[in-house]
mmCIF file of N, CA, C and O in Angstrom:
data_model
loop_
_atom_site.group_PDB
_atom_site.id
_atom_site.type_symbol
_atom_site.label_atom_id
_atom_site.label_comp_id
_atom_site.label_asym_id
_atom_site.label_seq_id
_atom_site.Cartn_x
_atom_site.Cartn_y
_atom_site.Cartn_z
ATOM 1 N N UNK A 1402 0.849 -1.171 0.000
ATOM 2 C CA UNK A 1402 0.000 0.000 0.000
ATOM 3 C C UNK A 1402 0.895 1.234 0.000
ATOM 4 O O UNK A 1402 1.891 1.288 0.721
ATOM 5 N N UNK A 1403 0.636 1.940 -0.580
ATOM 6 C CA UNK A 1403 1.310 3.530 -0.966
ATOM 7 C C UNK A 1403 1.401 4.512 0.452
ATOM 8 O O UNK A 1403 0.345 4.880 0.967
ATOM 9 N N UNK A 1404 2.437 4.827 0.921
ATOM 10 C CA UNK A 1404 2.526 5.683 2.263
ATOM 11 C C UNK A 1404 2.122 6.805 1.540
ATOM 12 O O UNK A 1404 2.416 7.214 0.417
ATOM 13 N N UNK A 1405 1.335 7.244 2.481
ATOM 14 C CA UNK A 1405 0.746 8.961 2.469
ATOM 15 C C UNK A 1405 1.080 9.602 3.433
ATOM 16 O O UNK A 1405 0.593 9.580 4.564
ATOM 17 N N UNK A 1406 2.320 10.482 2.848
ATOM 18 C CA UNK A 1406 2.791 11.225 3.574
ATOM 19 C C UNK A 1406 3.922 10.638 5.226
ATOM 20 O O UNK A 1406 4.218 11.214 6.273
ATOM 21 N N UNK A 1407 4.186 9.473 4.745
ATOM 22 C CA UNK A 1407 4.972 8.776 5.611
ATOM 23 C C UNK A 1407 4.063 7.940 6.544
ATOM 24 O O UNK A 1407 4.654 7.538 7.545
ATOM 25 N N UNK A 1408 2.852 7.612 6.453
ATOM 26 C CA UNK A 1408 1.581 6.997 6.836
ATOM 27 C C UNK A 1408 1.107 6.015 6.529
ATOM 28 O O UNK A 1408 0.128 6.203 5.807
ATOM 29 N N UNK A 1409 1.366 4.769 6.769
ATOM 30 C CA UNK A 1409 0.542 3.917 5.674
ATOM 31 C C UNK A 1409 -0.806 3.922 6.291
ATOM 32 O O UNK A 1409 -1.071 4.626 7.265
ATOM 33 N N UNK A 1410 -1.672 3.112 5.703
ATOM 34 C CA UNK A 1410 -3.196 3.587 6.162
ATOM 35 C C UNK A 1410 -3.555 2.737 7.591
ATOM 36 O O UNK A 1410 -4.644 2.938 8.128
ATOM 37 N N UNK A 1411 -2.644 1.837 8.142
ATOM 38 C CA UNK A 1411 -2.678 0.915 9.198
ATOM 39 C C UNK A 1411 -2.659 1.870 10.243
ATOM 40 O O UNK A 1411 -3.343 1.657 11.244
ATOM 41 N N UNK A 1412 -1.705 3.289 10.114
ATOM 42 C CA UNK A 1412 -1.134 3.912 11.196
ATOM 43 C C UNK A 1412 -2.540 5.335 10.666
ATOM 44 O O UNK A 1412 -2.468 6.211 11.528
ATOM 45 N N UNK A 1413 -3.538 5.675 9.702
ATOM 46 C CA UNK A 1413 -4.114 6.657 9.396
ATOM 47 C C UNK A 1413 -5.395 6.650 10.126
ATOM 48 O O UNK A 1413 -5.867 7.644 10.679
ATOM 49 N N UNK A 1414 -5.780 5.815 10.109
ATOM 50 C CA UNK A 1414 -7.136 5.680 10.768
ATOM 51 C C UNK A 1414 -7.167 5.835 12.542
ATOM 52 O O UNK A 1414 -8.074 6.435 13.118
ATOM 53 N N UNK A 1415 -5.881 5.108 13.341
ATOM 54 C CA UNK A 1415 -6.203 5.543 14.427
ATOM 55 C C UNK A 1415 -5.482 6.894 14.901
ATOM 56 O O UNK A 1415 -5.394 7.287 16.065
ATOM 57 N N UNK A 1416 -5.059 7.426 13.924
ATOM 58 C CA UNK A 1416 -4.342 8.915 14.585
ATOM 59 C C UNK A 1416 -5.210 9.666 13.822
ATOM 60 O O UNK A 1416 -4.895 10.851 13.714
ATOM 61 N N UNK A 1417 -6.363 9.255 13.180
ATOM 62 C CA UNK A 1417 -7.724 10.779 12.825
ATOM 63 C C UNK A 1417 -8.734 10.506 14.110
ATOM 64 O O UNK A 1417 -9.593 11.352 14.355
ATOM 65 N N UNK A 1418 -8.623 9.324 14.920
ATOM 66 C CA UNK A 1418 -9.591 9.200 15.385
ATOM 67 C C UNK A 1418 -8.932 9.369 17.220
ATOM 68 O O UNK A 1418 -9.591 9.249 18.253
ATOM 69 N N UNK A 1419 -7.616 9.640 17.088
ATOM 70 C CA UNK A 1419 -7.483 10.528 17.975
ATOM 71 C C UNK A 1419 -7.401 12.100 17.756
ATOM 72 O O UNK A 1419 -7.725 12.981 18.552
ATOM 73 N N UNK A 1420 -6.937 12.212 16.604
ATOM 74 C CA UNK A 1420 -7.919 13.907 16.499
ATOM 75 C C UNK A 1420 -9.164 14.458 16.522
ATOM 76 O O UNK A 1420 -9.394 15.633 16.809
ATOM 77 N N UNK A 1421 -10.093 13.514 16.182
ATOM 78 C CA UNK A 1421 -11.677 13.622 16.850
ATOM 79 C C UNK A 1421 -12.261 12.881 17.537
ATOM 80 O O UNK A 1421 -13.353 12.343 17.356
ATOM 81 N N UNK A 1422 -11.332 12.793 18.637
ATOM 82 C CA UNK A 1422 -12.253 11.680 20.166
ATOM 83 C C UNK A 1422 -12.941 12.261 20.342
ATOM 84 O O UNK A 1422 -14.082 12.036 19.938
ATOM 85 N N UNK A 1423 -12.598 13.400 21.093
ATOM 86 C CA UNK A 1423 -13.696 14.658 21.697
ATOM 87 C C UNK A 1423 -14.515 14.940 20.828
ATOM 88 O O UNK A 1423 -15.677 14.853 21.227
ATOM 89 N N UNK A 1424 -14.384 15.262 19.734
ATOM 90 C CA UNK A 1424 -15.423 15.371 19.367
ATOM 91 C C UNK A 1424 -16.458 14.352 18.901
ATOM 92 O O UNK A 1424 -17.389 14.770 18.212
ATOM 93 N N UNK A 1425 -16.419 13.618 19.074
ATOM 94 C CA UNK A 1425 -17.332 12.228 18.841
ATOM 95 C C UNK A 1425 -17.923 12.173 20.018
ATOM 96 O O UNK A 1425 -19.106 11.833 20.010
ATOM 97 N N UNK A 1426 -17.062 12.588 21.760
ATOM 98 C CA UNK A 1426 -17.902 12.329 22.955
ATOM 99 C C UNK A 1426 -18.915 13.160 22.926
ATOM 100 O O UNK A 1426 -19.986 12.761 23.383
ATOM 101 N N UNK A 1427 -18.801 14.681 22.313
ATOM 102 C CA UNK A 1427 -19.575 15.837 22.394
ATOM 103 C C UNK A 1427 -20.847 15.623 21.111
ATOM 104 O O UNK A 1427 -21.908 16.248 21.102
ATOM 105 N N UNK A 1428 -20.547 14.890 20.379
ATOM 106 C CA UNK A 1428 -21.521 14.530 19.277
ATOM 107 C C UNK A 1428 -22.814 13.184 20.279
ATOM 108 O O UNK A 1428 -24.028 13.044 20.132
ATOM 109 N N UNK A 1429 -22.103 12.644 20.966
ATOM 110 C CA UNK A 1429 -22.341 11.517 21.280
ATOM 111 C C UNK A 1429 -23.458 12.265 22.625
ATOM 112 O O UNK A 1429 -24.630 11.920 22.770
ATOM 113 N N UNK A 1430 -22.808 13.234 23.416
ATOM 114 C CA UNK A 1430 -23.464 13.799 24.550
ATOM 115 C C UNK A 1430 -24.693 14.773 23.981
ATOM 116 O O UNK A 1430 -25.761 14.912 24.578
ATOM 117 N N UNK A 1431 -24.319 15.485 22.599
ATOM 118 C CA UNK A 1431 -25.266 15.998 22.292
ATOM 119 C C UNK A 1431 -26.525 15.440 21.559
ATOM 120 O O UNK A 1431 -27.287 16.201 20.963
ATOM 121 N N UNK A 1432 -26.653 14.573 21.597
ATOM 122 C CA UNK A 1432 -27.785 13.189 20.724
ATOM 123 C C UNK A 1432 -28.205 12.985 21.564
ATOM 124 O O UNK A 1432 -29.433 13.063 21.565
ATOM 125 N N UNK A 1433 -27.404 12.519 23.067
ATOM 126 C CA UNK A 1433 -28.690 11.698 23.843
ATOM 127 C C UNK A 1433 -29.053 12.991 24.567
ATOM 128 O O UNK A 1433 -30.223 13.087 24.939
ATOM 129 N N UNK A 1434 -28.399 13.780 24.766
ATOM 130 C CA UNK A 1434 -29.015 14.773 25.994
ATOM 131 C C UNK A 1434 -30.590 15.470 25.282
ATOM 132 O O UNK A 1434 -31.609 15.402 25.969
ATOM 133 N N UNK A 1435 -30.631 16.028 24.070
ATOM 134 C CA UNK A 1435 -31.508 16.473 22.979
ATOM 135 C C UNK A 1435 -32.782 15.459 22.893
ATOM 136 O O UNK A 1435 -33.955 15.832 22.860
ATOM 137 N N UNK A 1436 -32.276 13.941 22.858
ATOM 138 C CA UNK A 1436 -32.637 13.054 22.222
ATOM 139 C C UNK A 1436 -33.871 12.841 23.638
ATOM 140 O O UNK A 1436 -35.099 12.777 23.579
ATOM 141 N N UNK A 1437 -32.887 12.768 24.910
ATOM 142 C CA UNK A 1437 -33.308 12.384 25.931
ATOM 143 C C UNK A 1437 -34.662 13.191 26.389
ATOM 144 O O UNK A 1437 -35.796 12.821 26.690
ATOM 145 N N UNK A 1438 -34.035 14.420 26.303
ATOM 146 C CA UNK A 1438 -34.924 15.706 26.718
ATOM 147 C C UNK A 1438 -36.511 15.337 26.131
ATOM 148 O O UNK A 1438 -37.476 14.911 26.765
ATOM 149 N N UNK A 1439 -36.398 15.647 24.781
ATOM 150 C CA UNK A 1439 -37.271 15.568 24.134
ATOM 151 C C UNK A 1439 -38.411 14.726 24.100
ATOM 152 O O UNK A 1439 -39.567 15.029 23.805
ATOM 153 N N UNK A 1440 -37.654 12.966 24.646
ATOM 154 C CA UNK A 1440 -38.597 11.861 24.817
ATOM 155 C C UNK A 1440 -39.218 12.416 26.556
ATOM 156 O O UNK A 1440 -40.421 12.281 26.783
ATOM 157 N N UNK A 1441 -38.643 12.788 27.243
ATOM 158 C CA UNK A 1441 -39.093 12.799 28.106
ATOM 159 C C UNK A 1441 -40.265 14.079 28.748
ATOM 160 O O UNK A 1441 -41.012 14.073 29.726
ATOM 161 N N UNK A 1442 -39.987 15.125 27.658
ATOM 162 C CA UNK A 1442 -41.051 15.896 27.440
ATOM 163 C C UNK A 1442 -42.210 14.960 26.544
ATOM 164 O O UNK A 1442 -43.266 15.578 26.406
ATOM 165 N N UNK A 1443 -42.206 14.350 26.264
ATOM 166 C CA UNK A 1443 -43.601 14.195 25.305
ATOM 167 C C UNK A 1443 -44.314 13.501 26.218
ATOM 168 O O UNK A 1443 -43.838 12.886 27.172
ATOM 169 N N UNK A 1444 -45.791 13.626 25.843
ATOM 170 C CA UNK A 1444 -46.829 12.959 27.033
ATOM 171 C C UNK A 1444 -46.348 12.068 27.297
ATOM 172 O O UNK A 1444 -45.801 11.404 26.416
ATOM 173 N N UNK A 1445 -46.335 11.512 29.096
ATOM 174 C CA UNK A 1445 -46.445 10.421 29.546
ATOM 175 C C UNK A 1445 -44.789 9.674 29.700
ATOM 176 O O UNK A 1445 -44.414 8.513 29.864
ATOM 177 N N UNK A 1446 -44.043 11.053 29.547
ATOM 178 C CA UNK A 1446 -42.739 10.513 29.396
ATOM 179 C C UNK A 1446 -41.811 10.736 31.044
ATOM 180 O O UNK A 1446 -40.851 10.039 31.375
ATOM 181 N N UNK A 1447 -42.389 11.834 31.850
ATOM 182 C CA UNK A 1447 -41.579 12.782 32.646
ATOM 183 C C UNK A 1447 -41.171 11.893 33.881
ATOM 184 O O UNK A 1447 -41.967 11.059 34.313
ATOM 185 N N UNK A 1448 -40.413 12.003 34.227
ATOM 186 C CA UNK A 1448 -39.855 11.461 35.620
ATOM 187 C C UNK A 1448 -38.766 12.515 36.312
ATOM 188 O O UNK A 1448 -38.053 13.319 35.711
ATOM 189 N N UNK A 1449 -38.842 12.285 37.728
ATOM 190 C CA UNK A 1449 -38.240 13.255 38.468
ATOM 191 C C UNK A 1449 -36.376 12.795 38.556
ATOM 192 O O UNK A 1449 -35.523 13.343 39.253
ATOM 193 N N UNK A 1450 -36.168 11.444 37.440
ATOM 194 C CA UNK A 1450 -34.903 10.855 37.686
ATOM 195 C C UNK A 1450 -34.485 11.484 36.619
ATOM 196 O O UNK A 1450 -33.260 11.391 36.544
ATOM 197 N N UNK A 1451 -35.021 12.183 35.616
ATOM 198 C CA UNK A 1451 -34.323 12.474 34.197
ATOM 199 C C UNK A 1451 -33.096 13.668 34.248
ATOM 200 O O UNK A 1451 -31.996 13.695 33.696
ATOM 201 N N UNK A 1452 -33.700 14.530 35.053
ATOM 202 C CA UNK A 1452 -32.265 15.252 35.213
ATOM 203 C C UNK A 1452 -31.254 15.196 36.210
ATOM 204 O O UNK A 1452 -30.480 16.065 36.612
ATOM 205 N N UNK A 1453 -31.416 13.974 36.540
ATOM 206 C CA UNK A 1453 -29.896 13.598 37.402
ATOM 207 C C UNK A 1453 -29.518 12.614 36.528
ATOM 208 O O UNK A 1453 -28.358 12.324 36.820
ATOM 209 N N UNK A 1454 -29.993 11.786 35.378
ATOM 210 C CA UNK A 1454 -29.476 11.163 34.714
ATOM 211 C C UNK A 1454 -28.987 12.094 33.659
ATOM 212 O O UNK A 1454 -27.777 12.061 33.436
ATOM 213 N N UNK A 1455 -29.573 12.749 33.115
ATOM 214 C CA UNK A 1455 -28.795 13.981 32.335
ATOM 215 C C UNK A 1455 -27.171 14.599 32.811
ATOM 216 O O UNK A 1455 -26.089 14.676 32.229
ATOM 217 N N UNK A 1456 -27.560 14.890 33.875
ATOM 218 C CA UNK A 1456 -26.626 15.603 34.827
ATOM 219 C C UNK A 1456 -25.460 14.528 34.896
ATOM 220 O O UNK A 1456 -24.339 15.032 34.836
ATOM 221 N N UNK A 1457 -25.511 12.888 35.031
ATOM 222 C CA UNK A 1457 -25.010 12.349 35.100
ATOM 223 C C UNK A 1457 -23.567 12.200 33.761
ATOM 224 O O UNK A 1457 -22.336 12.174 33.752
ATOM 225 N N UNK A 1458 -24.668 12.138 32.815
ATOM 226 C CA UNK A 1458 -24.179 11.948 31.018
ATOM 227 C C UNK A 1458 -23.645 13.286 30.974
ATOM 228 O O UNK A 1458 -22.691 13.117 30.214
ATOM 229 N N UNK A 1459 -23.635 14.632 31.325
ATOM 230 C CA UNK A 1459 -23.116 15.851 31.025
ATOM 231 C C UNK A 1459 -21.451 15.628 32.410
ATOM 232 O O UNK A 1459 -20.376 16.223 32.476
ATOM 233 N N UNK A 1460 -21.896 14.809 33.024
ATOM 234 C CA UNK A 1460 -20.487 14.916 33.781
ATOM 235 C C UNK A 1460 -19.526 14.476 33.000
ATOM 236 O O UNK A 1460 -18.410 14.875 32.668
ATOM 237 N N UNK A 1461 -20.379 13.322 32.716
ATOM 238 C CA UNK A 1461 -19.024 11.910 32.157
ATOM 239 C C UNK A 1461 -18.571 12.253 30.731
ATOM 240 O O UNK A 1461 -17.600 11.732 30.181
ATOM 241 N N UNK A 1462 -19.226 13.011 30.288
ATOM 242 C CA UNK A 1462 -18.711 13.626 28.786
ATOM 243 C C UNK A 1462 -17.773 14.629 28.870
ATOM 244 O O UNK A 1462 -16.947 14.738 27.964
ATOM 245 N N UNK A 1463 -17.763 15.595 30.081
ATOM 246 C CA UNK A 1463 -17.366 16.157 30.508
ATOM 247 C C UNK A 1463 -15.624 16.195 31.070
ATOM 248 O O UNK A 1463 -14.674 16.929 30.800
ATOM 249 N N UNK A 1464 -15.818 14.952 32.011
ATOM 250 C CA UNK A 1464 -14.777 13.735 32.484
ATOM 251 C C UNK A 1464 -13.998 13.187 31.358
ATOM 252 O O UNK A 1464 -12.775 13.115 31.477
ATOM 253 N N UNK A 1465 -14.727 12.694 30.001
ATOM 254 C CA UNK A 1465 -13.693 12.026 29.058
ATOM 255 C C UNK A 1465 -13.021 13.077 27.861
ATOM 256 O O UNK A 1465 -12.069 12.729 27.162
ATOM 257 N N UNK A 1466 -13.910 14.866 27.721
ATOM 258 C CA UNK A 1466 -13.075 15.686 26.974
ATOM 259 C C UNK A 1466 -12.093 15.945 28.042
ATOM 260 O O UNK A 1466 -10.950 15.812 27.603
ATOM 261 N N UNK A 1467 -12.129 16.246 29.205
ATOM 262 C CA UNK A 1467 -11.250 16.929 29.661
ATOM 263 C C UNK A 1467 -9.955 15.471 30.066
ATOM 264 O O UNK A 1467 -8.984 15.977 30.629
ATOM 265 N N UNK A 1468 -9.831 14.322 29.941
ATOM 266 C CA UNK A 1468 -9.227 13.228 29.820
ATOM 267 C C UNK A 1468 -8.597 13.177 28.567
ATOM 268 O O UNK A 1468 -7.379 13.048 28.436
ATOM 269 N N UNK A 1469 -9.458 13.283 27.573
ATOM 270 C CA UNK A 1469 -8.433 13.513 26.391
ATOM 271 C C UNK A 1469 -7.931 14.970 26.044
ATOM 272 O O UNK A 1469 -7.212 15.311 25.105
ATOM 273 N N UNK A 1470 -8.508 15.761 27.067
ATOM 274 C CA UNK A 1470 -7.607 17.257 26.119
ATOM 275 C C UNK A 1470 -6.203 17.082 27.244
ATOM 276 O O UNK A 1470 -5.190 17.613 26.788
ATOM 277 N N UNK A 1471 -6.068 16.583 28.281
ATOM 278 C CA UNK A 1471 -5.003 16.069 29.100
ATOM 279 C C UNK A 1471 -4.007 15.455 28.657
ATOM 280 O O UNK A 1471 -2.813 15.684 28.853
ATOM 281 N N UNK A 1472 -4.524 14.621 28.019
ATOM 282 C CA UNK A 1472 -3.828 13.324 27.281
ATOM 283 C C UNK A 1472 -3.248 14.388 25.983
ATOM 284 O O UNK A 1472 -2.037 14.489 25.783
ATOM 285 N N UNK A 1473 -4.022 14.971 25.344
ATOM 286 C CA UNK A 1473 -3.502 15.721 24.059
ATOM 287 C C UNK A 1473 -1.740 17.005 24.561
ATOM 288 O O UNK A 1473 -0.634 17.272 24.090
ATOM 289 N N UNK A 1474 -2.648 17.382 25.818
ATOM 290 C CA UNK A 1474 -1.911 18.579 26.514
ATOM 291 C C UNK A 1474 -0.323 18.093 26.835
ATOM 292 O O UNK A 1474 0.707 18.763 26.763
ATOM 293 N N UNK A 1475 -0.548 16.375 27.297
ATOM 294 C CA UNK A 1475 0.926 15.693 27.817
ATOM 295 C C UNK A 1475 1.942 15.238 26.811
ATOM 296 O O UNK A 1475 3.113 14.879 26.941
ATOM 297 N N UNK A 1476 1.246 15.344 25.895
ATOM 298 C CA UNK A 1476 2.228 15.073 23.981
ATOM 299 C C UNK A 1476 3.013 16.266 23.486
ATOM 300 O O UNK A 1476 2.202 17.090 23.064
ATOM 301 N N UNK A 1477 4.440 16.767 23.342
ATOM 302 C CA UNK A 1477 4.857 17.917 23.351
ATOM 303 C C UNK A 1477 5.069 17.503 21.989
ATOM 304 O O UNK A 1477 6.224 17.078 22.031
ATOM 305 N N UNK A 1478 4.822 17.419 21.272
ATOM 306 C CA UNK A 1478 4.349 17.033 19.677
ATOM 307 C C UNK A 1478 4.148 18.281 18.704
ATOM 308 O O UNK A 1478 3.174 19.014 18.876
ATOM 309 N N UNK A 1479 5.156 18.552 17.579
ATOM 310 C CA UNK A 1479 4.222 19.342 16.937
ATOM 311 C C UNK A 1479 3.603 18.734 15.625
ATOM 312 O O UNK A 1479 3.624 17.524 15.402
ATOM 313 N N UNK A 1480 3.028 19.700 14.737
ATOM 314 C CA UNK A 1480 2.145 19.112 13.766
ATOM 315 C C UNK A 1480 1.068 19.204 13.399
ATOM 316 O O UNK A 1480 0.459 19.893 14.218
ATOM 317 N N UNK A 1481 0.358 18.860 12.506
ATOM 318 C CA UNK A 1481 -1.584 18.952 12.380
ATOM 319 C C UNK A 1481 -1.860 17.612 13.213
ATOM 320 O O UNK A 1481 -2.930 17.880 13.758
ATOM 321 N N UNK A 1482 -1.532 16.427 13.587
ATOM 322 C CA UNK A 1482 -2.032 16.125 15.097
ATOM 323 C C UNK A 1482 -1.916 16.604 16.425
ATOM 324 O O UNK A 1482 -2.602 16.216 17.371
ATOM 325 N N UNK A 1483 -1.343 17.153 16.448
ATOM 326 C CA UNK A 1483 -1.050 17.810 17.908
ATOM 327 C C UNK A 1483 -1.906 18.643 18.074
ATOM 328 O O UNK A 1483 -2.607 18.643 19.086
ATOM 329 N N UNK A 1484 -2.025 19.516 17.120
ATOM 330 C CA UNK A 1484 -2.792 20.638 16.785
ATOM 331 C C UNK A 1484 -4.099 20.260 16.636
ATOM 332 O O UNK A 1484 -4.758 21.265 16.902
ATOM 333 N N UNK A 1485 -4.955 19.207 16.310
ATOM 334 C CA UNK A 1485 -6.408 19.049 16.254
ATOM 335 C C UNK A 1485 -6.738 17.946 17.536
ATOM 336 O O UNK A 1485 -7.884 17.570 17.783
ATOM 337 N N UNK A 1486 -5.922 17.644 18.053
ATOM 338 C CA UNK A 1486 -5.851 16.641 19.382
ATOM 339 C C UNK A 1486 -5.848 18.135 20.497
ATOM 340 O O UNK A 1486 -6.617 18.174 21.458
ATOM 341 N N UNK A 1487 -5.363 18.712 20.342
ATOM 342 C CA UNK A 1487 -5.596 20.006 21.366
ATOM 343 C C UNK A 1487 -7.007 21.346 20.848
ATOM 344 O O UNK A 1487 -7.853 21.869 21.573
ATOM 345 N N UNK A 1488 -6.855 21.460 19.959
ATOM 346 C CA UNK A 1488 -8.035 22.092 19.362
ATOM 347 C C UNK A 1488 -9.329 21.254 19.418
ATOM 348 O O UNK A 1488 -10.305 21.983 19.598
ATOM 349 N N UNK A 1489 -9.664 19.811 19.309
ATOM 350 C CA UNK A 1489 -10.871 19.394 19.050
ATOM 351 C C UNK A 1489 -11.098 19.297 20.589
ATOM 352 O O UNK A 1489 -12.235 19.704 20.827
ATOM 353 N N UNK A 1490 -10.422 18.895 21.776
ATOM 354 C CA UNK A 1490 -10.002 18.780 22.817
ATOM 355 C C UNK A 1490 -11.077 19.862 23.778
ATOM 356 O O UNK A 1490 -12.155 19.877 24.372
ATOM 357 N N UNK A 1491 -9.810 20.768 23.397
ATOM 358 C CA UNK A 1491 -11.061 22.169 23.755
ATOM 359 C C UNK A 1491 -12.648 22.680 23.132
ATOM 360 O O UNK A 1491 -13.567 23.208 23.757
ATOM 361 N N UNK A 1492 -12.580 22.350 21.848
ATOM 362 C CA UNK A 1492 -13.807 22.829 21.493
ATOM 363 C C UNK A 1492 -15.027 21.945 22.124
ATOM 364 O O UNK A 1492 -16.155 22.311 22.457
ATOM 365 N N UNK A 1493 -14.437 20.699 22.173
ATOM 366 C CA UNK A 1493 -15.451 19.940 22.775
ATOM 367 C C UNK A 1493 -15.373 19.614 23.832
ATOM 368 O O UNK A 1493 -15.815 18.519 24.180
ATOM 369 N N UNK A 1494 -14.825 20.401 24.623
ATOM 370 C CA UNK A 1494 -15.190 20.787 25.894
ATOM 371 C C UNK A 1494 -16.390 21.798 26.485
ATOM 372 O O UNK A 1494 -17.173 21.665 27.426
ATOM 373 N N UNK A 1495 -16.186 22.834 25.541
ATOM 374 C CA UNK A 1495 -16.537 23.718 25.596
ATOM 375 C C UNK A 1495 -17.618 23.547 25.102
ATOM 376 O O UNK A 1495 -18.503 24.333 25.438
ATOM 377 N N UNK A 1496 -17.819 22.873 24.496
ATOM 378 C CA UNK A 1496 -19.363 22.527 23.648
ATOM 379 C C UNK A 1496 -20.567 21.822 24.490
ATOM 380 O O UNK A 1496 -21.777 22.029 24.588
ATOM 381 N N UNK A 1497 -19.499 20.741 25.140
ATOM 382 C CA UNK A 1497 -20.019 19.644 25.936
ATOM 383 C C UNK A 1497 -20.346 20.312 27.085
ATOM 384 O O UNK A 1497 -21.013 19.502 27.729
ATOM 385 N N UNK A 1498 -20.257 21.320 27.703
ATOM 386 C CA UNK A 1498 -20.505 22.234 28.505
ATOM 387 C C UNK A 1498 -21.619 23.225 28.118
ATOM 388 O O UNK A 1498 -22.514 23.288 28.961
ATOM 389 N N UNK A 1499 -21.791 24.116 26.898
ATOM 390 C CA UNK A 1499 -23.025 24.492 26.304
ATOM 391 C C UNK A 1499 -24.176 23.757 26.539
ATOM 392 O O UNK A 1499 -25.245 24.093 27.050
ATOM 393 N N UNK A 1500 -23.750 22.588 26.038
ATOM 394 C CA UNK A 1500 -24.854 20.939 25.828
ATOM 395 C C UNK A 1500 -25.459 21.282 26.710
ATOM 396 O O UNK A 1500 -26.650 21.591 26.685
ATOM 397 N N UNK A 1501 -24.341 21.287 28.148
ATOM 398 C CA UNK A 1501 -25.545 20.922 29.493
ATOM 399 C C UNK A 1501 -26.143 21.756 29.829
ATOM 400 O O UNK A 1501 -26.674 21.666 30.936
ATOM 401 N N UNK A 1502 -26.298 22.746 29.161
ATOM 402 C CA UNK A 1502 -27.577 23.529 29.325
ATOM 403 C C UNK A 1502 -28.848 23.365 29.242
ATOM 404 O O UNK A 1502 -29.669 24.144 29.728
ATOM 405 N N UNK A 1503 -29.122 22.314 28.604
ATOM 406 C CA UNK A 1503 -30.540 21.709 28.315
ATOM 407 C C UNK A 1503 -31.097 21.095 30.001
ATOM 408 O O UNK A 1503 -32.278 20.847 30.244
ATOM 409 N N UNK A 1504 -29.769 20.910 31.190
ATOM 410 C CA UNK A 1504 -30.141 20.815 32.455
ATOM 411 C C UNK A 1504 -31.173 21.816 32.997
ATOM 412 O O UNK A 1504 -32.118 21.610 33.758
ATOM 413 N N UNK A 1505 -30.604 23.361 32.201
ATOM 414 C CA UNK A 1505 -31.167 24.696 32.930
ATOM 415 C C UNK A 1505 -33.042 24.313 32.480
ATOM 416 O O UNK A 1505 -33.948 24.568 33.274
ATOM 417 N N UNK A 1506 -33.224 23.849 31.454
ATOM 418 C CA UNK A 1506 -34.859 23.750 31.017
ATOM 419 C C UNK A 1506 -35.449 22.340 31.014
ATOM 420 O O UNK A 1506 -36.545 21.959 30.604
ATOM 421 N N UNK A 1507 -34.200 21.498 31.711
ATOM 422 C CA UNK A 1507 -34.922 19.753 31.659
ATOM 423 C C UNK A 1507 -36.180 19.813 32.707
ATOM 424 O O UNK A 1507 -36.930 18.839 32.645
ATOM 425 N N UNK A 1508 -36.459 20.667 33.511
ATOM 426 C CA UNK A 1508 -37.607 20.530 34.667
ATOM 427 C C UNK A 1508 -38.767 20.928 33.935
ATOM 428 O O UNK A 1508 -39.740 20.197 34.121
ATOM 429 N N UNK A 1509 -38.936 21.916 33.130
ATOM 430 C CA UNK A 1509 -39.866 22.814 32.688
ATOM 431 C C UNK A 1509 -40.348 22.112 31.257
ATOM 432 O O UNK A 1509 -39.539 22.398 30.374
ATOM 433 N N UNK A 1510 -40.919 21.674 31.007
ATOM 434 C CA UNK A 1510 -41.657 20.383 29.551
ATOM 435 C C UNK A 1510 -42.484 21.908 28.848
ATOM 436 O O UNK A 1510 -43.166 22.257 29.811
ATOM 437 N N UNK A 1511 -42.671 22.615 28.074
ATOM 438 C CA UNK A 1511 -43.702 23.226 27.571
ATOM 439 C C UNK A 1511 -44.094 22.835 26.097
ATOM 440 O O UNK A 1511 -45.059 23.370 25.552
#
């Protein structure tokens, strides 16, 4: 197989998919939290456990960007991996944190 760029494709696939961990957790947190919300607003859905289980899923998403922007932060690496392992890192942190805002209106169903 043809190296790309000193890469063969054995070594390509898991170093893109450590440049978008985080963002896959924040894709992943933002589906069910949306997903969650929503089922549990519709008639006959509501329970008083939904936003501590929310709360729960906004920690742990929370827990695994800031685990991998750590992990990205401890690599003194330069490069376009280093660079999207610390950039996706943060954004989806920061995102995954927006997300849990849907905590501020999970009580209120209108």
């Amino acid at each position: 197989m043809a190296a790309l760029d000193g890469l063969t494709m054995e070594r390509l696939w898991p170093r893109v998919l450590q440049g978008t961990a985080p963002l896959l957790v924040w894709a992943g947190h933002f589906a069910f939290c949306y997903l969650f919300a929503a089922a549990a607003c519709a008639p006959g859905g509501g329970a008083a456990w939904r936003w501590w289980l929310l709360l729960g899923v906004t920690l742990l998403a929370l827990a695994a960007c800031g685990w991998l922007l750590w992990r990205a932060c401890r690599v003194r690496r330069t490069g376009l991996l280093a660079l999207a392992r610390l950039g996706s890192g943060w954004l989806a942190l920061v995102a995954v944190g927006w997300g849990g805002l849907v905590l501020l209106t999970a009580g209120a169903c209108r």
